[in-house]
Coordinates of C-alpha atoms in Angstrom, one line a residue:
M1 CA 114.5 104.6 121.3
Q2 CA 116.9 106.5 123.0
E3 CA 118.4 103.7 124.2
V4 CA 118.7 101.5 121.0
T5 CA 120.0 104.7 119.3
A6 CA 122.7 104.7 122.0
T7 CA 123.5 101.1 122.0
S8 CA 123.6 101.1 117.9
R9 CA 126.0 104.0 118.2
H10 CA 128.3 101.9 120.3
Y11 CA 128.4 99.6 118.2
V12 CA 129.1 101.9 115.1
D13 CA 131.6 103.5 117.0
R14 CA 134.0 100.5 117.4
L15 CA 134.2 100.1 113.3
F16 CA 136.6 103.2 114.4
D17 CA 138.9 101.9 116.8
P18 CA 142.5 101.8 115.4
D19 CA 143.5 98.8 117.2
P20 CA 142.3 96.3 114.3
Q21 CA 141.4 93.4 117.2
K22 CA 139.1 95.9 118.7
V23 CA 137.3 96.8 115.0
L24 CA 137.0 92.6 114.7
Q25 CA 135.4 91.9 117.9
G26 CA 133.0 95.0 117.3
V27 CA 131.7 93.8 113.9
I28 CA 131.0 90.0 115.6
D29 CA 129.4 91.7 118.2
M30 CA 127.8 93.5 115.3
K31 CA 126.8 90.7 114.3
N32 CA 125.1 88.9 117.2
A33 CA 123.2 92.0 117.4
V34 CA 121.1 92.5 114.3
I35 CA 120.2 88.9 114.1
G36 CA 116.6 89.2 114.0
N37 CA 116.2 92.6 115.2
N38 CA 115.1 94.8 112.3
K39 CA 114.4 97.8 114.2
Q40 CA 118.6 97.4 115.1
K41 CA 119.6 96.9 111.5
A42 CA 117.6 99.8 110.7
N43 CA 119.3 102.2 113.5
L44 CA 122.5 100.9 112.2
I45 CA 121.8 101.7 108.4
V46 CA 120.6 105.4 109.5
L47 CA 124.0 105.7 112.0
G48 CA 126.1 105.0 109.4
A49 CA 127.7 101.6 109.5
V50 CA 127.0 100.2 105.8
P51 CA 129.9 102.8 104.1
R52 CA 132.7 102.0 107.0
L53 CA 132.3 98.4 107.1
L54 CA 132.4 98.4 103.4
Y55 CA 135.3 100.5 104.0
L56 CA 136.4 97.9 106.4
L57 CA 135.4 94.5 103.7
Q58 CA 137.3 96.4 100.7
Q59 CA 140.9 97.1 102.7
G60 CA 144.1 95.0 101.7
S61 CA 145.0 95.9 105.1
S62 CA 142.2 94.3 106.9
S63 CA 142.4 90.7 107.7
S64 CA 140.5 87.9 105.8
E65 CA 138.8 87.1 109.3
L66 CA 137.2 91.1 109.5
R67 CA 136.5 91.3 106.0
A68 CA 134.8 87.4 106.1
E69 CA 132.4 89.0 109.2
C70 CA 131.8 92.4 107.4
A71 CA 130.2 90.6 104.6
V72 CA 127.7 88.6 107.1
V73 CA 126.9 91.9 108.9
L74 CA 125.8 93.0 105.9
G75 CA 124.3 89.8 104.6
S76 CA 122.4 90.3 107.6
L77 CA 121.7 93.5 107.0
A78 CA 120.2 92.8 103.6
M79 CA 117.7 90.4 105.5
G80 CA 115.8 93.1 106.9
T81 CA 113.5 95.4 105.0
E82 CA 113.2 95.9 101.5
N83 CA 114.2 100.0 102.5
N84 CA 117.6 97.8 103.8
I85 CA 118.3 96.6 100.6
K86 CA 117.5 99.7 98.7
S87 CA 119.9 102.2 101.1
L88 CA 122.9 98.8 100.7
V89 CA 122.2 99.3 97.0
D90 CA 122.6 103.2 96.9
C91 CA 125.7 102.6 99.2
H92 CA 127.3 100.2 96.1
I93 CA 127.2 97.7 97.8
I94 CA 127.2 95.2 94.8
P95 CA 130.5 96.5 92.6
A96 CA 131.9 96.1 96.2
L97 CA 131.4 92.8 97.2
L98 CA 132.1 91.5 93.2
Q99 CA 135.6 92.8 93.5
G100 CA 135.5 90.9 96.5
L101 CA 135.3 87.7 94.9
L102 CA 138.5 88.0 93.2
C103 CA 139.9 87.8 96.2
P104 CA 141.9 84.0 97.0
D105 CA 140.4 82.9 100.5
L106 CA 137.0 81.1 99.8
I107 CA 135.4 81.3 103.3
F108 CA 135.4 85.3 102.4
I109 CA 134.5 84.7 98.8
E110 CA 131.4 82.2 100.3
A111 CA 130.7 85.2 102.6
C112 CA 130.5 87.9 99.7
L113 CA 128.1 85.4 97.8
R114 CA 125.7 85.0 100.1
C115 CA 125.4 88.3 100.6
L116 CA 125.3 89.0 97.0
R117 CA 122.3 86.2 97.0
T118 CA 120.3 88.1 100.2
V119 CA 120.4 91.5 97.9
F120 CA 119.4 89.7 94.5
I121 CA 116.5 87.7 95.8
S122 CA 115.0 90.8 96.3
P123 CA 112.6 92.8 94.3
V124 CA 113.7 96.3 94.4
T125 CA 117.4 94.8 93.7
P126 CA 118.1 96.4 89.6
V127 CA 119.4 93.0 88.0
Q128 CA 120.9 94.4 85.5
L129 CA 124.0 95.3 88.1
L130 CA 124.6 92.0 87.5
Y131 CA 125.3 91.9 83.5
T132 CA 127.2 95.9 84.1
D133 CA 130.8 94.3 83.8
P134 CA 131.3 92.1 81.5
T135 CA 133.8 90.3 83.4
V136 CA 132.2 89.0 86.0
I137 CA 129.6 86.2 85.0
P138 CA 132.6 84.3 83.5
H139 CA 133.9 85.0 87.3
L140 CA 131.5 83.3 88.5
M141 CA 131.0 80.6 86.4
S142 CA 134.5 79.7 87.4
L143 CA 133.7 79.8 91.4
L144 CA 130.7 77.3 91.1
S145 CA 133.4 74.7 91.4
R146 CA 135.0 76.0 94.4
S147 CA 132.6 74.2 97.0
Q148 CA 128.5 73.4 97.5
R149 CA 128.1 76.5 98.6
T150 CA 129.6 78.5 96.4
Q151 CA 126.8 76.7 93.7
E152 CA 124.3 77.0 96.3
Y153 CA 124.6 80.9 95.9
I154 CA 125.8 81.4 92.8
T155 CA 122.6 79.6 91.3
Q156 CA 120.6 81.0 93.4
I157 CA 121.9 84.0 91.8
F158 CA 121.6 83.0 88.3
S159 CA 118.2 81.9 89.3
H160 CA 116.7 85.4 90.3
C161 CA 118.8 87.9 87.9
C162 CA 117.3 85.0 84.7
K163 CA 113.6 85.1 85.7
V164 CA 110.9 85.0 82.7
S165 CA 109.2 87.8 83.9
T166 CA 112.2 90.7 84.5
P167 CA 115.3 90.6 83.1
T168 CA 115.6 90.7 79.0
P169 CA 116.6 87.8 76.5
E170 CA 119.9 89.3 76.5
H171 CA 120.7 88.8 80.2
Q172 CA 119.4 85.0 79.4
T173 CA 121.6 84.7 76.0
V174 CA 124.7 86.3 78.2
L175 CA 124.3 83.0 80.7
F176 CA 123.9 81.0 77.3
N177 CA 127.1 82.3 76.0
H178 CA 129.2 82.2 79.0
G179 CA 128.2 78.4 79.2
A180 CA 125.4 78.6 82.1
I181 CA 124.4 75.5 80.5
Q182 CA 127.5 73.2 80.5
N183 CA 128.1 74.4 83.8
I184 CA 125.0 74.3 85.6
A185 CA 123.1 71.3 83.8
P186 CA 125.6 68.9 85.4
L187 CA 124.5 70.3 89.0
L188 CA 121.2 68.9 88.2
I189 CA 122.7 65.2 89.6
S190 CA 124.1 67.6 92.5
P191 CA 123.9 65.8 96.3
S192 CA 122.8 69.2 97.3
Y193 CA 118.5 69.9 96.6
K194 CA 119.2 73.5 97.1
V195 CA 122.0 73.5 94.5
L196 CA 119.7 71.3 92.3
F197 CA 116.5 73.2 92.9
E198 CA 117.8 76.6 92.1
T199 CA 119.3 75.0 88.7
T200 CA 116.3 74.5 87.5
S201 CA 114.8 77.9 88.6
H202 CA 116.0 79.0 85.3
P203 CA 114.7 76.7 82.3
D204 CA 114.7 79.2 79.6
L205 CA 118.7 78.3 79.2
M206 CA 118.1 74.7 79.0
L207 CA 117.5 74.5 75.1
V208 CA 120.4 72.8 74.9
D209 CA 120.8 69.1 75.4
E210 CA 116.8 68.7 76.3
E211 CA 117.0 65.1 75.2
L212 CA 119.0 64.5 79.0
L213 CA 117.5 67.4 80.4
S214 CA 113.7 66.7 80.4
Q215 CA 114.9 63.0 81.6
V216 CA 116.3 64.1 85.0
F217 CA 113.6 66.8 85.2
V218 CA 111.3 63.9 85.0
R219 CA 113.1 62.1 88.1
M220 CA 112.1 65.1 89.5
M221 CA 109.0 65.2 89.5
Q222 CA 108.4 61.7 91.0
R223 CA 106.1 61.8 93.7
D224 CA 108.3 60.9 96.5
Q225 CA 110.6 64.2 95.9
P226 CA 110.2 67.5 97.2
I227 CA 107.3 69.2 96.6
D228 CA 108.7 72.4 95.1
M229 CA 111.3 70.3 93.5
Q230 CA 108.3 68.6 91.5
L231 CA 106.9 71.8 90.6
T232 CA 110.1 73.3 89.5
A233 CA 110.6 70.5 87.5
A234 CA 107.5 70.5 86.1
K235 CA 107.7 74.5 85.5
C236 CA 110.9 73.3 83.3
L237 CA 109.4 71.6 80.8
T238 CA 106.9 73.8 80.6
Y239 CA 109.3 76.3 79.0
M240 CA 111.0 74.2 77.8
C241 CA 108.1 73.1 75.4
R242 CA 106.7 76.8 75.1
A243 CA 109.9 77.4 73.5
G244 CA 109.8 74.8 70.8
A245 CA 112.0 72.8 72.1
I246 CA 110.0 69.4 73.7
R247 CA 106.5 69.0 71.5
T248 CA 103.5 69.0 72.8
D249 CA 102.3 65.6 72.5
D250 CA 105.2 64.1 74.1
S251 CA 104.9 61.9 77.1
C252 CA 106.9 63.8 79.0
I253 CA 104.1 66.8 78.9
V254 CA 101.0 64.7 78.7
L255 CA 102.3 61.7 81.0
K256 CA 104.3 63.6 83.4
A257 CA 104.4 67.3 83.5
L258 CA 100.9 67.8 82.9
P259 CA 99.6 65.4 85.6
C260 CA 102.2 66.6 87.9
L261 CA 101.2 70.0 87.9
V262 CA 97.3 69.5 88.0
R263 CA 98.0 68.2 91.3
M264 CA 99.3 71.1 92.5
C265 CA 96.4 72.7 92.6
S266 CA 95.0 69.8 95.1
K267 CA 93.2 71.5 98.5
E268 CA 96.4 69.8 99.8
R269 CA 99.0 71.9 98.3
L270 CA 100.1 75.1 100.0
L271 CA 98.5 78.4 98.8
E272 CA 101.5 79.4 96.9
E273 CA 102.6 75.9 95.2
R274 CA 98.4 75.8 94.1
V275 CA 99.1 79.0 92.8
E276 CA 102.1 78.1 90.9
G277 CA 100.6 75.3 89.6
A278 CA 97.6 76.8 88.0
E279 CA 99.8 79.2 86.9
T280 CA 101.8 77.1 84.7
L281 CA 99.1 75.0 83.2
A282 CA 97.6 77.7 81.6
Y283 CA 101.2 78.8 80.6
L284 CA 102.0 75.2 79.2
M285 CA 98.5 74.4 77.1
E286 CA 97.4 77.7 76.1
P287 CA 98.6 77.1 72.5
D288 CA 97.4 73.9 72.9
V289 CA 93.9 72.4 72.2
E290 CA 94.8 68.6 72.8
L291 CA 96.4 69.0 75.9
Q292 CA 93.4 71.9 77.2
R293 CA 91.3 68.1 76.6
I294 CA 93.3 66.1 78.3
A295 CA 94.2 68.7 81.6
S296 CA 89.7 69.0 81.8
V297 CA 89.9 65.3 82.4
T298 CA 92.7 65.1 84.7
D299 CA 92.2 64.6 88.3
H300 CA 88.3 66.5 88.4
L301 CA 90.6 69.7 87.5
V302 CA 87.4 71.9 86.4
A303 CA 86.1 71.3 89.6
M304 CA 89.1 71.4 92.1
L305 CA 89.5 74.9 90.9
A306 CA 86.2 75.8 92.3
D307 CA 87.9 75.4 95.7
Y308 CA 90.0 78.2 94.6
F309 CA 87.4 80.9 95.8
K310 CA 86.6 79.0 98.7
Y311 CA 89.9 79.5 100.1
P312 CA 90.4 79.0 103.3
S313 CA 87.0 77.1 103.5
S314 CA 87.4 76.0 107.3
V315 CA 89.8 78.3 109.5
S316 CA 89.8 75.4 111.8
A317 CA 92.2 73.5 109.0
I318 CA 94.6 75.8 109.5
T319 CA 96.2 75.6 113.1
D320 CA 99.1 78.2 112.4
I321 CA 98.1 81.5 113.0
K322 CA 100.9 82.9 111.4
R323 CA 99.8 81.1 108.0
L324 CA 96.7 81.7 108.2
D325 CA 97.4 85.6 108.2
H326 CA 99.4 85.2 105.0
D327 CA 97.0 82.9 103.0
L328 CA 94.1 85.8 104.2
K329 CA 96.3 88.5 102.4
H330 CA 97.3 85.7 99.4
A331 CA 93.9 84.4 98.7
H332 CA 93.0 86.8 95.5
E333 CA 96.1 85.7 94.1
L334 CA 94.8 82.2 94.2
R335 CA 91.1 83.9 92.5
Q336 CA 93.6 84.9 89.6
A337 CA 95.3 81.7 89.4
A338 CA 91.9 79.8 88.7
F339 CA 90.4 82.5 86.3
K340 CA 93.7 82.4 84.3
L341 CA 93.1 78.5 84.5
Y342 CA 90.0 78.6 83.7
A343 CA 90.9 80.7 80.4
S344 CA 93.4 79.2 79.3
L345 CA 91.0 75.8 79.9
G346 CA 88.2 77.1 78.1
S347 CA 89.3 78.8 75.1
N348 CA 88.9 76.2 72.2
D349 CA 86.7 73.8 73.7
E350 CA 82.7 73.6 73.3
D351 CA 82.0 71.1 76.1
I352 CA 85.5 72.0 78.4
R353 CA 83.8 75.6 78.6
K354 CA 79.8 74.4 79.3
K355 CA 81.9 72.3 81.9
I356 CA 82.7 75.2 82.8
T357 CA 79.9 77.9 83.0
E358 CA 78.1 74.8 85.0
T359 CA 80.5 75.0 87.5
E360 CA 78.6 75.8 91.2
N361 CA 78.5 79.6 91.0
M362 CA 81.1 80.4 88.2
M363 CA 79.3 83.4 86.7
D364 CA 78.9 85.1 89.8
R365 CA 82.1 84.5 90.9
I366 CA 83.5 85.4 87.2
V367 CA 81.1 88.6 87.9
S368 CA 82.6 89.5 91.3
G369 CA 86.1 88.8 89.7
L370 CA 84.7 91.7 87.6
S371 CA 84.6 94.4 90.6
E372 CA 87.5 93.1 92.8
S373 CA 90.3 95.4 93.8
S374 CA 93.3 93.8 92.1
V375 CA 93.8 94.9 88.9
K376 CA 95.3 91.4 88.2
V377 CA 92.2 89.5 89.3
R378 CA 90.5 92.0 87.4
L379 CA 92.3 91.0 84.3
A380 CA 92.3 87.5 84.7
A381 CA 87.8 87.1 85.4
V382 CA 88.1 89.7 82.4
R383 CA 90.2 86.6 80.2
C384 CA 88.5 83.8 82.0
L385 CA 85.3 85.8 80.3
H386 CA 86.3 86.3 76.9
S387 CA 87.6 82.5 76.6
L388 CA 83.7 81.6 77.6
S389 CA 82.7 84.7 75.1
R390 CA 83.6 82.7 72.3
S391 CA 81.1 80.0 72.8
V392 CA 77.8 80.9 70.9
Q393 CA 75.6 78.7 73.0
Q394 CA 77.4 80.7 76.3
L395 CA 76.0 84.6 75.3
R396 CA 72.7 82.9 74.4
T397 CA 72.1 81.3 77.8
S398 CA 75.1 81.7 80.6
F399 CA 76.1 84.9 79.6
H400 CA 72.1 86.5 79.4
D401 CA 71.2 84.6 82.4
H402 CA 74.0 86.9 84.4
A403 CA 73.4 90.3 82.4
V404 CA 77.1 90.0 82.7
W405 CA 77.0 93.0 80.0
K406 CA 76.5 95.1 82.6
P407 CA 79.8 95.1 85.3
L408 CA 81.6 94.4 81.8
M409 CA 80.4 97.7 80.4
K410 CA 81.5 99.1 83.9
L411 CA 84.8 97.6 83.4
L412 CA 85.2 99.6 80.3
Q413 CA 84.9 103.1 82.1
N414 CA 88.4 103.7 83.9
A415 CA 90.7 100.7 83.7
P416 CA 94.2 100.6 82.3
D417 CA 95.2 99.5 78.6
E418 CA 95.4 95.6 79.3
V419 CA 92.3 95.2 81.1
L420 CA 90.6 97.4 78.3
V421 CA 92.1 94.7 75.4
M422 CA 90.0 92.4 77.6
A423 CA 86.8 94.0 78.4
S424 CA 86.8 95.1 74.8
S425 CA 87.7 91.8 72.8
T426 CA 85.1 90.3 74.9
L427 CA 82.6 92.8 74.3
C428 CA 83.0 92.7 70.6
N429 CA 81.7 88.5 71.1
L430 CA 78.9 90.3 73.5
L431 CA 77.9 92.2 70.1
L432 CA 77.8 89.4 67.3
E433 CA 74.5 89.5 66.0
F434 CA 73.2 86.3 67.6
S435 CA 73.5 87.5 71.1
P436 CA 71.0 88.6 73.3
S437 CA 73.2 90.9 75.0
K438 CA 73.5 93.0 72.2
E439 CA 70.3 95.3 72.7
P440 CA 70.8 96.0 76.2
I441 CA 74.2 96.9 74.9
L442 CA 73.1 99.3 72.1
E443 CA 70.3 100.7 74.7
S444 CA 73.4 101.1 77.0
G445 CA 75.0 104.3 75.2
V446 CA 78.1 101.9 74.1
I447 CA 78.5 103.5 71.0
E448 CA 80.2 107.0 72.0
L449 CA 82.9 105.0 73.8
L450 CA 83.8 103.1 71.3
C451 CA 84.5 105.6 69.0
S452 CA 86.4 107.0 71.9
L453 CA 88.4 103.9 71.4
T454 CA 89.1 103.4 67.7
Q455 CA 91.3 107.0 68.8
S456 CA 93.5 105.0 71.2
D457 CA 97.6 104.8 70.5
S458 CA 97.0 100.9 71.1
P459 CA 96.7 99.6 67.7
A460 CA 94.7 96.6 70.4
L461 CA 92.5 98.9 71.3
R462 CA 91.7 100.3 67.9
V463 CA 90.8 97.0 66.6
N464 CA 88.7 96.1 69.1
G465 CA 86.6 99.7 68.9
I466 CA 86.1 99.2 65.2
W467 CA 85.5 95.6 65.6
A468 CA 82.8 95.7 68.0
L469 CA 81.1 98.8 66.0
M470 CA 81.3 96.3 62.8
N471 CA 79.8 94.1 64.4
M472 CA 77.2 96.3 65.7
A473 CA 76.8 97.4 62.3
F474 CA 75.9 93.7 61.0
Q475 CA 72.0 93.5 59.8
A476 CA 71.1 96.8 62.2
D477 CA 68.2 99.0 60.9
Q478 CA 69.0 102.6 59.6
K479 CA 68.9 104.5 62.7
V480 CA 71.8 102.9 64.6
K481 CA 74.1 103.1 61.5
G482 CA 73.6 106.6 61.3
E483 CA 74.4 107.0 64.6
I484 CA 77.6 105.4 64.4
V485 CA 78.5 107.9 61.5
R486 CA 77.3 110.4 63.3
A487 CA 79.8 109.2 66.7
L488 CA 82.8 108.4 65.0
G489 CA 82.5 111.5 62.4
T490 CA 83.4 111.1 58.1
E491 CA 87.3 112.3 59.3
Q492 CA 87.8 109.6 62.2
L493 CA 86.1 106.7 59.3
F494 CA 89.0 108.0 56.7
R495 CA 91.6 108.0 59.2
L496 CA 90.8 104.5 59.8
L497 CA 90.9 104.0 56.8
S498 CA 94.3 105.0 56.4
D499 CA 96.0 103.1 59.3
P500 CA 99.6 102.2 59.8
D501 CA 97.8 98.4 61.1
S502 CA 96.7 96.1 58.8
N503 CA 93.9 94.4 61.3
V504 CA 92.6 97.9 62.0
L505 CA 91.7 98.6 58.3
M506 CA 90.4 95.6 58.1
K507 CA 87.7 95.6 60.1
T508 CA 87.0 99.6 59.2
L509 CA 86.5 97.7 55.7
G510 CA 83.9 95.4 57.5
L511 CA 82.4 98.6 59.1
L512 CA 82.0 100.1 55.7
R513 CA 80.5 97.0 54.2
N514 CA 78.4 96.4 56.8
L515 CA 77.1 99.9 57.0
L516 CA 76.5 99.3 52.9
S517 CA 74.1 96.6 53.0
T518 CA 70.3 96.5 52.2
R519 CA 69.9 98.8 49.3
P520 CA 68.1 102.3 51.1
H521 CA 71.0 102.3 53.4
I522 CA 73.7 102.3 50.5
D523 CA 72.1 104.9 48.8
Q524 CA 71.6 107.4 52.3
V525 CA 75.2 106.8 52.6
M526 CA 76.3 106.9 50.0
S527 CA 74.1 110.0 49.2
S528 CA 75.9 112.2 51.9
H529 CA 79.5 110.5 52.1
G530 CA 80.1 109.5 48.2
K531 CA 82.6 111.3 47.2
Q532 CA 85.2 110.9 50.0
I533 CA 84.3 107.0 49.9
M534 CA 84.9 106.9 46.2
Q535 CA 88.4 108.1 47.6
A536 CA 89.2 106.0 50.5
V537 CA 88.4 103.2 47.8
T538 CA 90.5 104.2 44.6
L539 CA 93.5 104.8 47.2
I540 CA 93.0 101.0 48.6
L541 CA 93.1 99.9 45.4
E542 CA 96.1 101.6 44.2
G543 CA 97.6 101.5 47.7
E544 CA 100.5 97.6 48.4
H545 CA 97.8 96.0 50.4
S546 CA 97.1 92.7 51.1
I547 CA 95.1 90.6 48.5
E548 CA 92.2 90.0 52.0
V549 CA 92.0 94.1 52.1
K550 CA 91.6 94.6 48.3
E551 CA 88.7 91.4 48.4
Q552 CA 86.8 93.6 51.3
T553 CA 87.3 96.3 48.9
L554 CA 85.7 95.0 46.1
C555 CA 82.9 93.6 48.1
I556 CA 82.4 97.2 49.4
L557 CA 82.4 98.8 45.6
A558 CA 79.7 95.5 45.2
N559 CA 77.1 97.1 47.6
I560 CA 77.4 100.2 46.1
A561 CA 76.9 98.6 42.7
D562 CA 73.9 97.4 44.5
G563 CA 72.3 100.6 45.5
N564 CA 70.0 102.0 43.0
T565 CA 71.4 105.9 43.3
A566 CA 74.9 105.5 44.5
K567 CA 75.4 102.8 41.8
E568 CA 75.9 105.8 39.4
L569 CA 79.2 106.8 41.6
I570 CA 80.7 103.8 39.7
M571 CA 79.5 104.0 36.4
T572 CA 80.3 108.0 35.8
N573 CA 83.9 107.2 37.6
D574 CA 85.9 105.7 34.5
D575 CA 89.0 105.3 36.6
I576 CA 87.1 103.0 39.2
L577 CA 85.6 101.1 36.1
Q578 CA 89.3 100.4 34.6
K579 CA 90.2 98.8 38.3
I580 CA 87.7 96.8 38.2
K581 CA 88.4 95.4 34.8
Y582 CA 92.2 95.1 36.2
Y583 CA 91.4 93.0 38.4
M584 CA 88.9 90.4 37.1
A585 CA 91.4 89.7 34.4
H586 CA 94.4 88.9 37.9
S587 CA 95.8 86.2 39.1
N588 CA 94.5 85.7 42.0
V589 CA 90.6 84.3 42.1
K590 CA 89.4 85.1 45.8
L591 CA 90.0 89.1 43.6
Q592 CA 88.3 87.8 40.4
L593 CA 85.0 87.2 42.0
A594 CA 84.9 90.5 44.0
A595 CA 85.2 92.2 40.6
T596 CA 83.1 90.3 38.5
F597 CA 80.3 90.2 40.6
C598 CA 80.2 94.5 41.0
I599 CA 80.1 93.7 37.3
S600 CA 76.8 91.1 38.4
N601 CA 75.0 94.0 40.0
L602 CA 76.2 97.0 37.4
I603 CA 73.9 94.9 35.3
W604 CA 71.3 93.5 36.6
N605 CA 68.3 93.1 34.4
E606 CA 65.7 94.3 36.2
E607 CA 66.7 97.7 37.5
D608 CA 65.9 100.9 36.0
G609 CA 69.3 101.7 33.1
S610 CA 70.5 98.8 32.9
Q611 CA 70.3 98.8 29.2
E612 CA 72.6 101.8 29.2
R613 CA 74.8 100.3 31.8
Q614 CA 74.7 97.0 30.0
D615 CA 75.9 99.3 26.7
K616 CA 78.3 101.0 28.4
L617 CA 80.5 98.3 29.3
R618 CA 80.3 96.8 26.7
E619 CA 82.0 99.7 25.1
L620 CA 84.8 99.2 27.7
G621 CA 85.4 95.7 26.6
F622 CA 84.0 93.8 29.9
V623 CA 81.7 91.5 28.4
D624 CA 85.1 90.5 26.5
I625 CA 86.4 89.8 29.7
L626 CA 83.2 88.4 31.1
H627 CA 83.3 85.4 28.4
K628 CA 86.9 84.1 28.8
L629 CA 86.2 84.4 32.4
T630 CA 83.0 81.6 31.4
Q631 CA 86.0 79.1 30.8
A632 CA 87.7 79.7 34.2
S633 CA 89.3 76.3 35.8
D634 CA 87.7 77.9 39.5
P635 CA 83.9 76.7 39.4
N636 CA 82.9 79.4 41.5
L637 CA 83.7 82.2 39.0
C638 CA 82.9 80.5 36.1
D639 CA 79.2 80.4 37.3
R640 CA 79.6 84.5 38.7
A641 CA 80.8 84.7 34.8
K642 CA 78.2 82.8 32.9
T643 CA 75.3 84.4 36.0
A644 CA 76.2 88.3 34.5
M645 CA 76.9 87.0 30.5
Q646 CA 73.1 86.0 30.8
Q647 CA 72.1 89.5 31.8
Y648 CA 72.8 90.0 28.2
L649 CA 71.0 88.0 26.4
A650 CA 68.1 87.8 28.5

């Protein structure tokens, strides 16, 4: 180690020689010494070579050749480890190199660009450094035409500083506003494969003149083109399609991009191509059931994805040991991609879901995916499970046979929020009344867990917690309903009734409606919580809420009106009666129907005290309104009003 350090120190010392010729020779020798030698690179960085190289690079008195060689050495140091890149960025290499681009010398410009490209390709470099100075992007655009090398490096820099996952849309807008499309689109017909490839790597920008662009991409997807070119062109069309620039039924999507992406999923392709192909295809067809159907019958895709779980199947197939080592480390990415694609494929169509669950050992694979060490695999597996859980048949068969609820409950114990959201969504489906998993889940003490979700800061988790409780309370016995009310606590229940998120409010009303069903339950809940419930109902009916929220609230009132003793809480509350009257004459039929149903339940003949209630409501003018509603144009409303009127005539 000391030996290496001693020779490294010698290289650094030569950078300070007073003779410029010796300095140049020292930089050239340093360049040759660091090629492929990471230890040497790290030593030189520790010994302070970077600030000195940057100083020489920025000195106007340095010769063009010296400045260019300094940029080459810095580029070589950047090709080491991520720590090297961090050290270079900390020494302010980026502003120094960007400044260098203002020099007229093309060789120096190319060396600076090559080094910038290496630095920006690294995931540890903050991309916003390219956007700090507003003059940088227009200057880079102007350098595009200088040479094939400047085209190659600049398109690579843009590609990495405009990736879908990292930057804010503002970065893409900046590039767009500075003419990225006008400047880059012509390069698509460049003779340089590297330029072509990078140009297509930021398709979010490609929403201009899509007619022409889409045809260029179609040509790039031909089977005689290099694989990464085909894949990248298919990604471009995918992003353009998802951005609404190309229709999902356009032939360039259905006949070109989709089949190309399916091809990328085959066994013959490299691991990273299979991963990218599957993830892009999942994204392409996520919102479109027709594309899901087409993909499901293209090249036996559903069966082909099963191979993603058997990787590498035979070690002998991969003769390159380095490749094998790489693939074993990344095999989990294949599983993640397969789960994502299965989730997308099965999100709408019952037949496709059946096909997926019947694929060899599929349910076992999902179950083991739920407990993998990689969070991304767990998330993709639970996404896949959620997609399949939308099927009544699968809930009744494969979900039950494989006791999927057990690993799902385990996953809910301590998971990151994004996994929790998916897992709790899936649980909502497993708690539907026709799901055989509902009973064992109830017995496993899930209520406390769901009540804690309703207190989350995340609206999605609050919705799922209350949604699952709502499903659980549907047609449940009094014991389960009592447990829900006790675990949730009235305070939290009423807090949820004033939640700013309308989805949370709707599901809470749904829960309340399910708790207030069947007479004994209605009377029991109202005898202990009647005052607060009536207060909450009043507030919602008076507030600025959607038609759906008010309809659900009136349905709760109709349930209360169906109780034996509970109905007195409405009859003795003139404020509520006036509100019911107001909604019977509302312009929205749904609200009129729900309000009329309340009155129908209050005046029903066969019940104790019906005569007194009928008389009171007649005095308040309800009979006149009912009479008017028997002439309503909506047949359902008309029938309901007639049924109510008959109670007065009987």
